[in-house]
Coordinates of C-alpha atoms in Angstrom, one line a residue:
M1 CA 0.0 -0.2 -0.2
D2 CA 2.2 2.7 -1.2
P3 CA 1.0 6.2 -1.6
D4 CA 0.7 7.7 -5.2
R5 CA 2.4 11.2 -6.6
R6 CA -1.2 12.9 -5.0
G7 CA 0.0 12.1 -1.3
N8 CA -3.4 9.5 -1.8
C9 CA -3.3 5.7 -0.1
Q10 CA -3.4 3.4 -2.7
G11 CA -5.3 0.7 -0.6
T12 CA -8.4 -1.3 -1.3
G13 CA -11.6 0.9 -1.3
C14 CA -9.1 4.0 -0.2
N15 CA -8.3 7.4 -2.0
R16 CA -8.0 9.8 0.8
P17 CA -5.8 12.5 0.5
R18 CA -2.7 12.6 2.5
Q19 CA -2.1 15.4 5.3
R20 CA 1.1 17.2 4.7
T21 CA 1.4 18.3 8.3
S22 CA 1.8 15.9 10.9
V23 CA 4.0 14.9 13.7
L24 CA 4.7 11.1 12.1
P25 CA 7.4 10.6 9.7
R26 CA 6.4 8.8 6.2
D27 CA 6.8 5.1 6.9
A28 CA 4.9 5.8 10.1
R29 CA 2.5 7.5 8.2
Q30 CA 1.7 5.0 5.9
S31 CA 1.4 2.3 8.4
A32 CA -1.0 4.7 10.0
C33 CA -3.1 5.0 6.5
E34 CA -2.9 0.7 6.5
E35 CA -4.3 0.3 10.3
S36 CA -7.1 2.8 9.6
C37 CA -8.0 1.1 6.4
R38 CA -9.2 -1.9 8.2
S39 CA -13.2 -2.3 7.9
L40 CA -14.7 0.0 10.2
L41 CA -15.9 -1.5 13.0
V42 CA -18.7 -0.1 15.0
A43 CA -18.7 -0.1 18.8
S44 CA -20.7 -2.6 20.5
Q45 CA -20.6 -1.5 24.2
F46 CA -20.0 2.0 26.0
H47 CA -16.2 1.4 26.3
L48 CA -14.4 4.4 25.6
A49 CA -11.3 2.6 23.6
D50 CA -14.3 1.3 21.9
L51 CA -16.3 4.3 21.1
F52 CA -12.8 6.0 20.0
E53 CA -12.0 3.4 17.9
T54 CA -15.3 3.7 16.3
A55 CA -15.2 7.5 15.4
A56 CA -11.5 7.3 14.4
A57 CA -12.3 5.1 11.8
Q58 CA -15.5 7.3 10.4
I59 CA -12.9 10.4 10.2
P60 CA -9.6 9.0 10.0
D61 CA -8.5 12.2 7.7
R62 CA -9.5 14.7 9.8
I63 CA -7.1 16.5 12.6
A64 CA -7.6 15.1 15.6
I65 CA -4.8 17.4 17.8
K66 CA -3.0 20.6 17.1
S67 CA -0.3 21.4 19.3
D68 CA 3.8 22.7 19.4
A69 CA 4.6 18.8 17.9
G70 CA 2.3 19.3 14.7
H71 CA -1.0 18.0 13.7
L72 CA -2.0 14.6 14.6
T73 CA -5.2 12.8 12.6
Y74 CA -7.3 10.3 13.8
G75 CA -6.0 7.8 11.9
E76 CA -2.3 8.3 12.9
L77 CA -4.0 9.1 17.0
N78 CA -5.9 5.8 16.4
A79 CA -2.4 4.2 15.0
R80 CA 0.0 5.3 17.4
T81 CA -2.4 4.5 20.7
D82 CA -2.7 0.7 19.1
R83 CA 1.2 0.5 19.7
L84 CA 1.3 2.0 22.3
A85 CA -0.9 -0.2 23.8
A86 CA 1.1 -3.1 22.7
G87 CA 4.0 -2.1 24.2
L88 CA 2.4 -1.5 27.7
W89 CA 1.3 -4.7 27.2
A90 CA 4.6 -5.8 26.7
Q91 CA 6.4 -4.2 29.5
G92 CA 3.9 -6.3 31.7
V93 CA 0.6 -3.9 32.1
R94 CA -2.2 -5.7 32.8
R95 CA -6.0 -5.5 33.0
G96 CA -7.0 -3.4 35.9
D97 CA -3.5 -2.7 36.7
N98 CA -3.3 1.2 37.7
V99 CA -1.5 3.6 35.3
G100 CA -0.6 7.6 36.8
L101 CA -0.3 10.1 33.7
Y102 CA 2.3 12.7 35.2
M103 CA 3.4 15.0 32.5
M104 CA 1.9 18.9 31.2
N105 CA -0.6 18.8 28.4
G106 CA 0.0 17.5 25.0
P107 CA -0.7 14.8 22.4
E108 CA 0.8 11.9 24.6
Y109 CA -1.2 12.6 28.1
L110 CA -4.7 12.0 25.3
E111 CA -2.6 8.9 24.0
S112 CA -1.3 7.6 27.1
L113 CA -5.0 7.2 28.6
L114 CA -6.5 5.8 25.7
A115 CA -3.8 3.3 25.4
A116 CA -3.8 2.3 29.0
I117 CA -8.0 1.7 28.3
K118 CA -7.4 -0.3 25.1
I119 CA -5.9 -2.8 27.1
G120 CA -8.3 -2.3 30.1
A121 CA -6.1 -1.3 32.2
V122 CA -7.2 2.4 34.5
P123 CA -5.6 5.5 34.2
F124 CA -5.5 7.7 37.0
N125 CA -4.2 11.4 36.7
V126 CA -1.1 13.1 38.7
N127 CA -0.9 17.0 39.8
Y128 CA 2.5 17.3 38.8
R129 CA 2.8 20.4 41.2
Y130 CA 2.4 17.8 43.8
R131 CA 6.0 17.9 45.5
A132 CA 7.6 14.1 46.6
D133 CA 5.1 13.5 50.0
E134 CA 2.3 14.0 48.0
L135 CA 2.9 12.5 44.9
R136 CA 4.1 9.8 47.4
Y137 CA 0.5 9.3 49.1
L138 CA -1.2 9.6 45.8
F139 CA 1.2 6.8 44.1
D140 CA 0.6 4.1 47.4
N141 CA -3.0 5.3 47.6
A142 CA -3.9 4.5 44.5
E143 CA -1.6 1.1 44.6
A144 CA 0.3 2.2 41.0
V145 CA 1.8 -0.1 39.0
A146 CA 3.0 2.0 36.1
V147 CA 3.3 5.4 35.4
I148 CA 3.7 7.6 31.9
H149 CA 5.7 10.5 32.9
G150 CA 7.4 14.1 31.7
A151 CA 10.8 13.7 31.7
E152 CA 11.1 16.6 33.8
F153 CA 10.2 14.8 36.9
T154 CA 12.3 11.7 36.4
P155 CA 14.2 13.0 39.4
V156 CA 11.2 12.8 41.7
I157 CA 10.0 9.3 40.7
D158 CA 14.0 8.2 40.8
E159 CA 12.9 9.5 44.4
L160 CA 9.7 8.1 45.2
K161 CA 10.3 4.2 43.8
P162 CA 12.0 2.9 46.5
D163 CA 9.0 3.6 48.9
L164 CA 6.7 2.5 46.2
P165 CA 7.0 -1.9 46.2
K166 CA 4.1 -1.7 43.4
L167 CA 5.3 1.1 41.0
R168 CA 7.4 -1.7 38.8
L169 CA 7.3 0.6 35.6
A170 CA 8.1 4.3 35.0
I171 CA 8.0 5.3 31.0
S172 CA 9.9 8.5 30.2
V173 CA 8.2 11.0 27.7
D174 CA 11.0 13.5 26.1
D175 CA 9.5 16.8 27.0
G176 CA 12.6 18.9 26.0
I177 CA 13.7 19.7 29.7
G178 CA 14.8 16.2 31.1
Q179 CA 17.0 13.4 30.4
T180 CA 15.0 9.9 29.1
R181 CA 15.4 6.8 30.3
S182 CA 14.9 3.6 29.0
P183 CA 12.1 2.6 28.8
T184 CA 11.3 5.5 26.9
Y185 CA 7.8 6.3 25.2
D186 CA 9.5 6.5 22.0
E187 CA 10.4 3.1 22.1
L188 CA 7.1 1.9 23.0
L189 CA 5.6 3.4 20.0
Q190 CA 7.7 1.1 18.0
T191 CA 5.7 -2.3 19.4
A192 CA 3.7 -3.8 16.3
P193 CA 0.3 -3.5 17.2
A194 CA -1.0 -6.4 19.4
G195 CA -4.5 -7.7 20.3
P196 CA -7.4 -8.7 21.1
F197 CA -7.5 -7.0 24.2
E198 CA -10.2 -7.6 27.1
R199 CA -13.2 -4.7 27.8
H200 CA -16.3 -4.3 29.7
E201 CA -18.7 -1.2 29.5
D202 CA -17.9 -1.6 33.0
D203 CA -14.3 -1.1 33.5
I204 CA -12.9 1.6 35.8
L205 CA -11.2 5.1 34.8
L206 CA -10.1 6.5 38.1
L207 CA -10.3 10.2 38.5
Y208 CA -8.3 12.0 41.2
T209 CA -10.3 14.9 43.4
G210 CA -8.4 17.9 43.9
G211 CA -7.4 17.7 47.7
T212 CA -8.5 21.4 48.7
T213 CA -10.3 20.5 51.1
G214 CA -8.8 16.8 52.4
A215 CA -6.3 14.5 51.1
P216 CA -7.0 13.3 47.3
K217 CA -9.7 10.9 46.7
G218 CA -9.7 8.3 43.9
V219 CA -12.9 7.9 42.4
M220 CA -13.9 5.3 40.3
W221 CA -16.2 6.0 37.0
P222 CA -17.4 2.4 35.0
H223 CA -16.4 3.7 31.6
K224 CA -20.6 3.6 30.4
A225 CA -21.4 5.6 33.8
F226 CA -18.6 8.2 32.9
F227 CA -19.5 8.9 29.0
F228 CA -23.0 9.6 29.7
A229 CA -22.4 11.9 33.6
C230 CA -19.4 13.4 32.2
L231 CA -19.1 13.6 28.4
N232 CA -23.1 14.0 27.6
G233 CA -22.7 10.5 25.7
A234 CA -21.3 12.8 23.2
G235 CA -24.2 14.9 22.4
Y236 CA -23.2 18.0 22.9
Y237 CA -22.2 18.4 19.3
H238 CA -25.1 16.7 17.5
A239 CA -28.9 17.8 16.6
D240 CA -29.8 14.3 17.7
G241 CA -28.1 14.8 21.3
P242 CA -26.6 12.1 23.2
C243 CA -26.2 8.6 22.0
T244 CA -29.1 5.9 22.7
A245 CA -27.1 2.9 21.3
P246 CA -23.0 2.7 21.1
G247 CA -23.1 2.4 17.2
D248 CA -24.2 6.0 17.2
I249 CA -21.1 7.5 17.7
A250 CA -19.8 6.9 14.4
A251 CA -22.9 9.4 13.5
R252 CA -22.2 11.3 16.6
A253 CA -18.0 12.3 15.2
S254 CA -18.6 12.0 11.6
G255 CA -22.3 13.8 11.0
G256 CA -21.7 16.4 13.9
Y257 CA -20.5 20.0 14.2
H258 CA -17.1 19.9 13.2
L259 CA -15.8 22.8 15.4
S260 CA -12.0 22.9 17.3
M261 CA -11.9 23.4 21.2
F262 CA -9.1 24.7 23.4
P263 CA -9.5 23.4 27.3
T264 CA -6.9 25.5 28.4
A265 CA -6.9 24.3 31.9
P266 CA -4.5 20.8 33.0
L267 CA -5.8 17.9 31.2
M268 CA -4.9 16.1 34.8
H269 CA -8.1 18.1 36.0
G270 CA -11.6 16.8 35.4
A271 CA -13.4 19.5 33.6
A272 CA -10.7 20.0 31.1
I273 CA -9.9 15.9 30.4
W274 CA -14.2 15.4 30.2
S275 CA -14.0 18.6 27.7
A276 CA -11.2 17.1 25.5
L277 CA -12.7 13.2 25.8
G278 CA -16.0 14.6 24.6
A279 CA -14.8 16.8 22.1
M280 CA -12.6 13.6 20.7
L281 CA -15.5 11.0 20.4
S282 CA -17.6 13.6 18.6
G283 CA -14.7 14.4 15.9
L284 CA -14.0 17.5 16.8
T285 CA -10.2 19.2 16.8
L286 CA -8.2 19.8 19.8
V287 CA -6.0 22.5 20.5
L288 CA -3.4 21.9 23.3
D289 CA -1.0 24.2 24.9
P290 CA 1.8 22.6 27.3
V291 CA 0.7 25.1 30.1
R292 CA 3.5 25.3 31.9
S293 CA 2.2 28.4 33.6
F294 CA -1.4 30.6 32.8
D295 CA -0.1 33.2 30.7
P296 CA -3.0 34.8 29.1
V297 CA -1.3 36.7 26.4
A298 CA -0.1 33.3 24.8
I299 CA -3.6 31.5 25.6
W300 CA -5.2 34.3 23.0
D301 CA -2.3 34.3 21.3
R302 CA -2.9 30.5 20.3
V303 CA -7.0 30.7 19.8
E304 CA -6.5 33.3 17.2
R305 CA -3.3 31.7 15.3
E306 CA -5.2 28.1 15.4
G307 CA -8.5 29.5 15.0
A308 CA -10.3 27.8 18.2
Q309 CA -13.9 28.0 18.0
M310 CA -14.5 26.7 21.7
V311 CA -12.4 28.2 24.9
Q312 CA -12.4 25.7 27.9
I313 CA -11.6 27.6 31.4
V314 CA -11.8 26.9 34.8
G315 CA -13.4 29.4 36.7
D316 CA -12.6 33.1 37.4
A317 CA -8.6 32.2 38.3
M318 CA -8.7 31.9 34.6
A319 CA -11.2 33.6 33.4
I320 CA -10.3 37.4 35.8
P321 CA -6.6 37.2 33.6
L322 CA -7.9 36.6 30.2
R323 CA -10.6 39.8 30.5
D324 CA -8.0 41.7 31.6
A325 CA -5.5 40.8 28.4
L326 CA -8.2 41.8 26.6
R327 CA -8.7 45.1 28.3
D328 CA -5.0 45.6 28.3
N329 CA -4.1 45.1 24.5
P330 CA -7.5 46.8 22.7
G331 CA -7.8 45.7 19.2
R332 CA -5.0 42.8 19.4
W333 CA -6.8 39.7 18.7
K334 CA -9.6 39.2 16.1
L335 CA -11.9 36.7 17.9
D336 CA -14.9 37.0 15.6
H337 CA -14.7 33.2 14.9
V338 CA -15.1 32.4 19.0
I339 CA -18.5 31.0 19.4
N340 CA -18.2 28.9 22.8
F341 CA -16.3 30.5 25.6
G342 CA -17.4 27.9 28.8
S343 CA -16.0 27.2 32.2
G344 CA -16.8 24.6 34.7
G345 CA -15.0 23.4 37.8
A346 CA -15.3 26.7 39.7
V347 CA -17.2 29.7 40.5
F348 CA -16.9 31.7 37.4
S349 CA -18.6 35.2 38.1
E350 CA -21.5 36.9 36.3
S351 CA -19.3 40.2 36.3
V352 CA -16.6 38.8 35.0
K353 CA -19.3 36.6 32.1
A354 CA -20.4 40.4 31.3
D355 CA -17.2 41.8 30.9
L356 CA -16.0 38.9 28.5
R357 CA -19.5 39.9 26.3
Q358 CA -18.1 43.0 25.3
F359 CA -14.2 41.3 23.5
L360 CA -16.1 38.1 22.2
P361 CA -19.4 39.4 20.7
N362 CA -19.8 36.4 19.0
A363 CA -19.7 33.9 21.8
M364 CA -22.5 32.2 24.0
I365 CA -20.6 32.5 27.5
T366 CA -21.5 29.2 29.3
D367 CA -21.4 27.7 32.9
G368 CA -20.8 24.3 33.5
M369 CA -21.4 22.9 37.1
G370 CA -20.5 19.3 38.3
S371 CA -18.0 17.5 40.9
S372 CA -15.5 14.5 40.7
E373 CA -18.3 12.5 42.3
T374 CA -21.8 13.3 40.1
G375 CA -20.6 14.5 36.1
V376 CA -21.6 17.0 34.8
S377 CA -24.4 18.4 36.8
G378 CA -25.8 20.5 33.6
M379 CA -25.3 24.3 32.4
A380 CA -26.1 26.7 35.1
I381 CA -28.7 29.6 35.2
P382 CA -28.1 32.4 37.2
S383 CA -30.0 33.6 40.0
A384 CA -31.0 37.4 40.6
E385 CA -28.0 37.2 42.9
G386 CA -25.4 35.8 40.5
M387 CA -26.3 32.1 42.0
M388 CA -25.7 28.9 40.0
R389 CA -29.2 27.4 39.7
L390 CA -29.8 23.8 38.5
P391 CA -33.1 22.2 37.5
V392 CA -34.5 19.1 40.4
N393 CA -36.0 15.9 38.8
E394 CA -35.7 11.8 39.3
L395 CA -32.2 11.9 38.6
Q396 CA -30.8 15.3 40.7
S397 CA -31.7 16.4 43.9
I398 CA -30.9 17.5 47.6
V399 CA -30.1 15.2 50.3
V400 CA -31.3 15.8 53.4
D401 CA -30.0 14.1 56.5
G402 CA -29.9 10.7 54.5
R403 CA -33.4 11.5 52.6
L404 CA -34.4 13.2 49.8
G405 CA -35.1 16.9 50.4
T406 CA -37.8 18.7 49.4
V407 CA -39.4 22.3 48.5
G408 CA -37.4 25.2 51.2
E409 CA -34.9 23.0 52.4
T410 CA -31.0 23.0 52.1
G411 CA -29.1 20.1 51.9
F412 CA -26.6 18.8 49.9
V413 CA -26.4 18.3 45.9
A414 CA -26.8 14.3 44.9
R415 CA -27.3 12.4 42.0
S416 CA -28.4 9.2 40.5
G417 CA -28.0 6.9 37.7
N418 CA -25.3 7.1 35.8
I419 CA -22.5 7.9 38.9
P420 CA -19.4 6.1 40.4
V421 CA -19.2 2.9 42.1
G422 CA -16.9 4.9 45.2
Y423 CA -13.8 5.8 46.0
F424 CA -10.5 3.9 45.6
G425 CA -9.6 1.8 48.6
D426 CA -11.6 3.9 51.1
P427 CA -14.7 2.3 52.0
V428 CA -15.8 4.9 54.9
K429 CA -15.7 7.9 52.8
S430 CA -17.8 5.9 50.1
A431 CA -20.5 5.2 52.3
E432 CA -20.3 8.7 53.4
T433 CA -20.6 10.0 49.6
F434 CA -22.6 7.2 48.0
Q435 CA -25.7 6.8 49.8
T436 CA -28.6 4.2 48.9
I437 CA -32.1 6.3 49.6
D438 CA -35.1 4.7 49.0
G439 CA -33.2 2.0 47.0
T440 CA -31.9 3.9 44.1
L441 CA -28.0 4.8 44.7
W442 CA -27.0 8.6 45.1
S443 CA -23.5 10.2 44.8
V444 CA -24.2 13.1 47.5
S445 CA -21.5 15.9 46.2
G446 CA -19.9 18.5 48.9
D447 CA -22.2 21.3 47.5
T448 CA -25.2 22.9 49.2
A449 CA -28.6 23.5 47.6
R450 CA -32.1 24.6 48.5
I451 CA -35.0 23.2 46.8
D452 CA -37.1 26.0 45.0
D453 CA -40.7 26.2 44.6
D454 CA -40.5 26.4 40.8
G455 CA -38.6 23.5 40.2
F456 CA -35.2 24.1 40.2
M457 CA -32.6 24.6 43.1
T458 CA -30.0 27.6 44.0
V459 CA -26.5 26.1 44.9
F460 CA -24.6 28.5 47.4
G461 CA -21.1 26.3 47.3
R462 CA -19.0 23.7 49.2
G463 CA -20.6 23.1 52.6
S464 CA -17.7 22.0 54.0
T465 CA -16.4 25.5 54.0
C466 CA -19.6 27.1 54.8
I467 CA -19.5 29.5 57.8
T468 CA -22.0 29.8 60.9
T469 CA -22.1 33.3 62.3
G470 CA -24.7 34.8 65.1
G471 CA -26.6 31.4 63.9
E472 CA -26.9 31.9 60.1
K473 CA -25.2 30.0 57.7
V474 CA -22.8 32.1 55.2
F475 CA -21.3 30.6 51.6
P476 CA -17.8 31.8 50.9
E477 CA -18.3 31.8 47.0
E478 CA -21.4 34.5 47.5
V479 CA -19.0 36.3 49.1
E480 CA -15.7 35.9 47.2
E481 CA -17.6 37.2 44.1
A482 CA -19.0 40.6 45.5
L483 CA -15.1 41.1 46.7
R484 CA -14.4 40.7 43.1
T485 CA -16.8 43.2 41.9
H486 CA -14.3 45.7 43.8
P487 CA -12.1 47.7 41.4
A488 CA -8.9 47.1 43.0
I489 CA -9.7 43.6 44.3
L490 CA -8.2 40.8 41.9
D491 CA -9.1 37.8 42.9
S492 CA -10.5 36.7 46.9
V493 CA -11.2 33.5 49.0
V494 CA -13.4 33.5 52.1
A495 CA -12.9 31.3 55.1
G496 CA -14.5 31.1 59.0
Q497 CA -12.5 32.0 62.2
K498 CA -13.4 30.9 65.9
D499 CA -15.3 34.1 67.4
D500 CA -16.6 34.2 71.0
R501 CA -19.5 36.2 70.2
W502 CA -20.4 35.1 66.9
G503 CA -18.9 31.2 66.9
E504 CA -17.6 32.0 63.7
R505 CA -16.5 35.6 62.0
V506 CA -16.1 35.8 57.9
V507 CA -12.6 36.6 57.0
G508 CA -11.7 37.7 53.2
V509 CA -8.4 36.8 52.0
V510 CA -7.5 39.4 49.0
S511 CA -5.1 40.4 46.4
L512 CA -4.9 43.9 44.7
R513 CA -4.9 44.2 41.1
E514 CA -2.1 45.9 39.8
G515 CA -1.7 49.4 39.3
C516 CA -4.5 50.0 42.5
T517 CA -4.4 51.7 45.8
R518 CA -5.4 49.3 48.6
P519 CA -8.7 50.5 49.6
A520 CA -9.4 50.9 53.2
F521 CA -11.6 47.9 54.8
D522 CA -14.4 50.3 55.7
E523 CA -14.5 51.3 52.2
V524 CA -15.0 47.6 51.0
K525 CA -17.6 47.0 53.4
S526 CA -19.4 49.8 52.0
H527 CA -19.3 48.9 48.4
L528 CA -20.5 45.3 49.4
S529 CA -23.2 46.5 51.7
S530 CA -25.4 47.1 48.5
Q531 CA -24.6 43.2 47.4
L532 CA -24.6 41.2 50.6
A533 CA -26.9 40.9 54.1
G534 CA -24.9 42.3 57.1
Y535 CA -23.8 39.0 58.7
K536 CA -22.1 38.0 55.6
L537 CA -20.0 41.4 55.5
P538 CA -16.5 40.2 56.5
K539 CA -15.2 41.2 59.9
A540 CA -11.6 41.6 58.6
L541 CA -9.6 41.7 55.7
V542 CA -5.9 39.8 55.2
W543 CA -4.3 41.6 52.0
V544 CA -1.9 38.8 50.1
D545 CA 0.4 38.5 47.2
A546 CA -1.3 36.1 45.3
V547 CA -4.4 33.9 46.0
K548 CA -3.4 30.4 46.5
R549 CA -5.2 28.3 44.4
S550 CA -5.0 24.7 42.7
P551 CA -3.8 24.2 39.3
A552 CA -7.5 23.4 38.6
G553 CA -8.1 27.5 39.5
K554 CA -9.9 26.2 42.8
Q555 CA -9.1 28.1 46.0
D556 CA -7.1 26.3 48.4
Y557 CA -9.7 27.1 51.4
R558 CA -7.1 25.1 54.4
W559 CA -4.3 27.6 53.3
A560 CA -6.8 30.6 53.5
R561 CA -7.9 29.7 56.7
E562 CA -4.4 29.5 58.2
V563 CA -4.0 33.2 56.7
A564 CA -7.3 34.2 58.1
A565 CA -6.2 33.1 61.5
S566 CA -4.1 36.3 61.4
A567 CA -6.7 38.7 60.8

């Protein structure tokens, strides 16, 4: 099967133009074409590898990934992951083995995830900003058998391995920074495809939580539940909506809206990997950035350069600097092609959304809500006060003292149906979060909400961070958003501190916007008084250089409580 002079594949029944921009050498591109010319298999189960292979077979020449390394088509991506999967198997990785993904954003992250699930292994996300002790806990808790890591992390892997007897295999990816060590990622890519491998739609994906309110926990998602709860059954980009049968993925990929998406957050974060996988199973083109540091100017440069039509972020931590870059560089970018600017996984303030609409005239600004334990709960509808609102139905409600809540009650947001099966290796926490109520299993999140009389619930925020002052409950997110409306305040986080009179008092931890003078406390309090009830107003402010957030953009409330103690 040789390319003709026009660069077309001459395999039986195949006359597809060859891609001219590719990260693969010519002989590997020919091999990729050969493999993608095999009979188009149709998925018979909701296993993500089956679904991806079916989608890729429909659109082998469409660009799947654009990155600094070049372009990868769906056919090339499928061929590479077949070889990488065989390489993992040859190195002793087996069905059910947990495989850590410890690298920056790039094609290798998605390839590693796909390769692992192709052989029935269980990929899990690793926070690349963790220090040695945090990583030691994570790998030990996950009972990791293998890790695929950027070469820059080789020294810390070497430090950890003596303490992790189950960690048998470390595969280094050439990231242009560190020194690779055999077995390398590129060596595994030389393995001939093998299989078939046993797969089931109840195979597990392991998603570790951010650990902002406690130690990270591994949420066990069956593939089928993950596909529907986190990826909307590949229904976001097709007129027919979510798949009703596995074979529907072929039409979702080939007949949906061919758009390009740029997930700006680290793929180790749930919201980012959900966006990326959902896009790939729908035949979209992904734009990837290494995200070594969040540079809003570079982000907008890439959006314009690559023509990204959809931009995905995680809350105000990303939205505010992106907005400020637009303000500070008027007319620098042409962004008329952007049709969606979406957030998920963290608070996205209404005031920031309003500002962004001025710069993105053709974009729908969306705000999704969900959690590692529930998947995507839906697109939030803001209340008059700017709080999130979600529909209440047979699959989504609140739980109050072990029962489903009713109108007027406040409890914890919960989902049933397609949900995780528990936390890995933690039956106690699993029993607390995954509760059987009236014969139905519900995943109970840490988000607190009140059921209103119009069929919706108003979501206040994380119950574990709720402050009780003078007998009244204060949800930090509401105060944080109000603080960020002050022109001199760049970012904020709110925590409670013990108080002899009030039980707890509200303390704001804030950072100053560049070029502004620090306002007096009374001036800030006066600004807030038109937005918040008196008991919600901070009793003190602590000014810091920067509000600490996780790589996923979420505030670190443990850090905030420590800082607030100095007030």
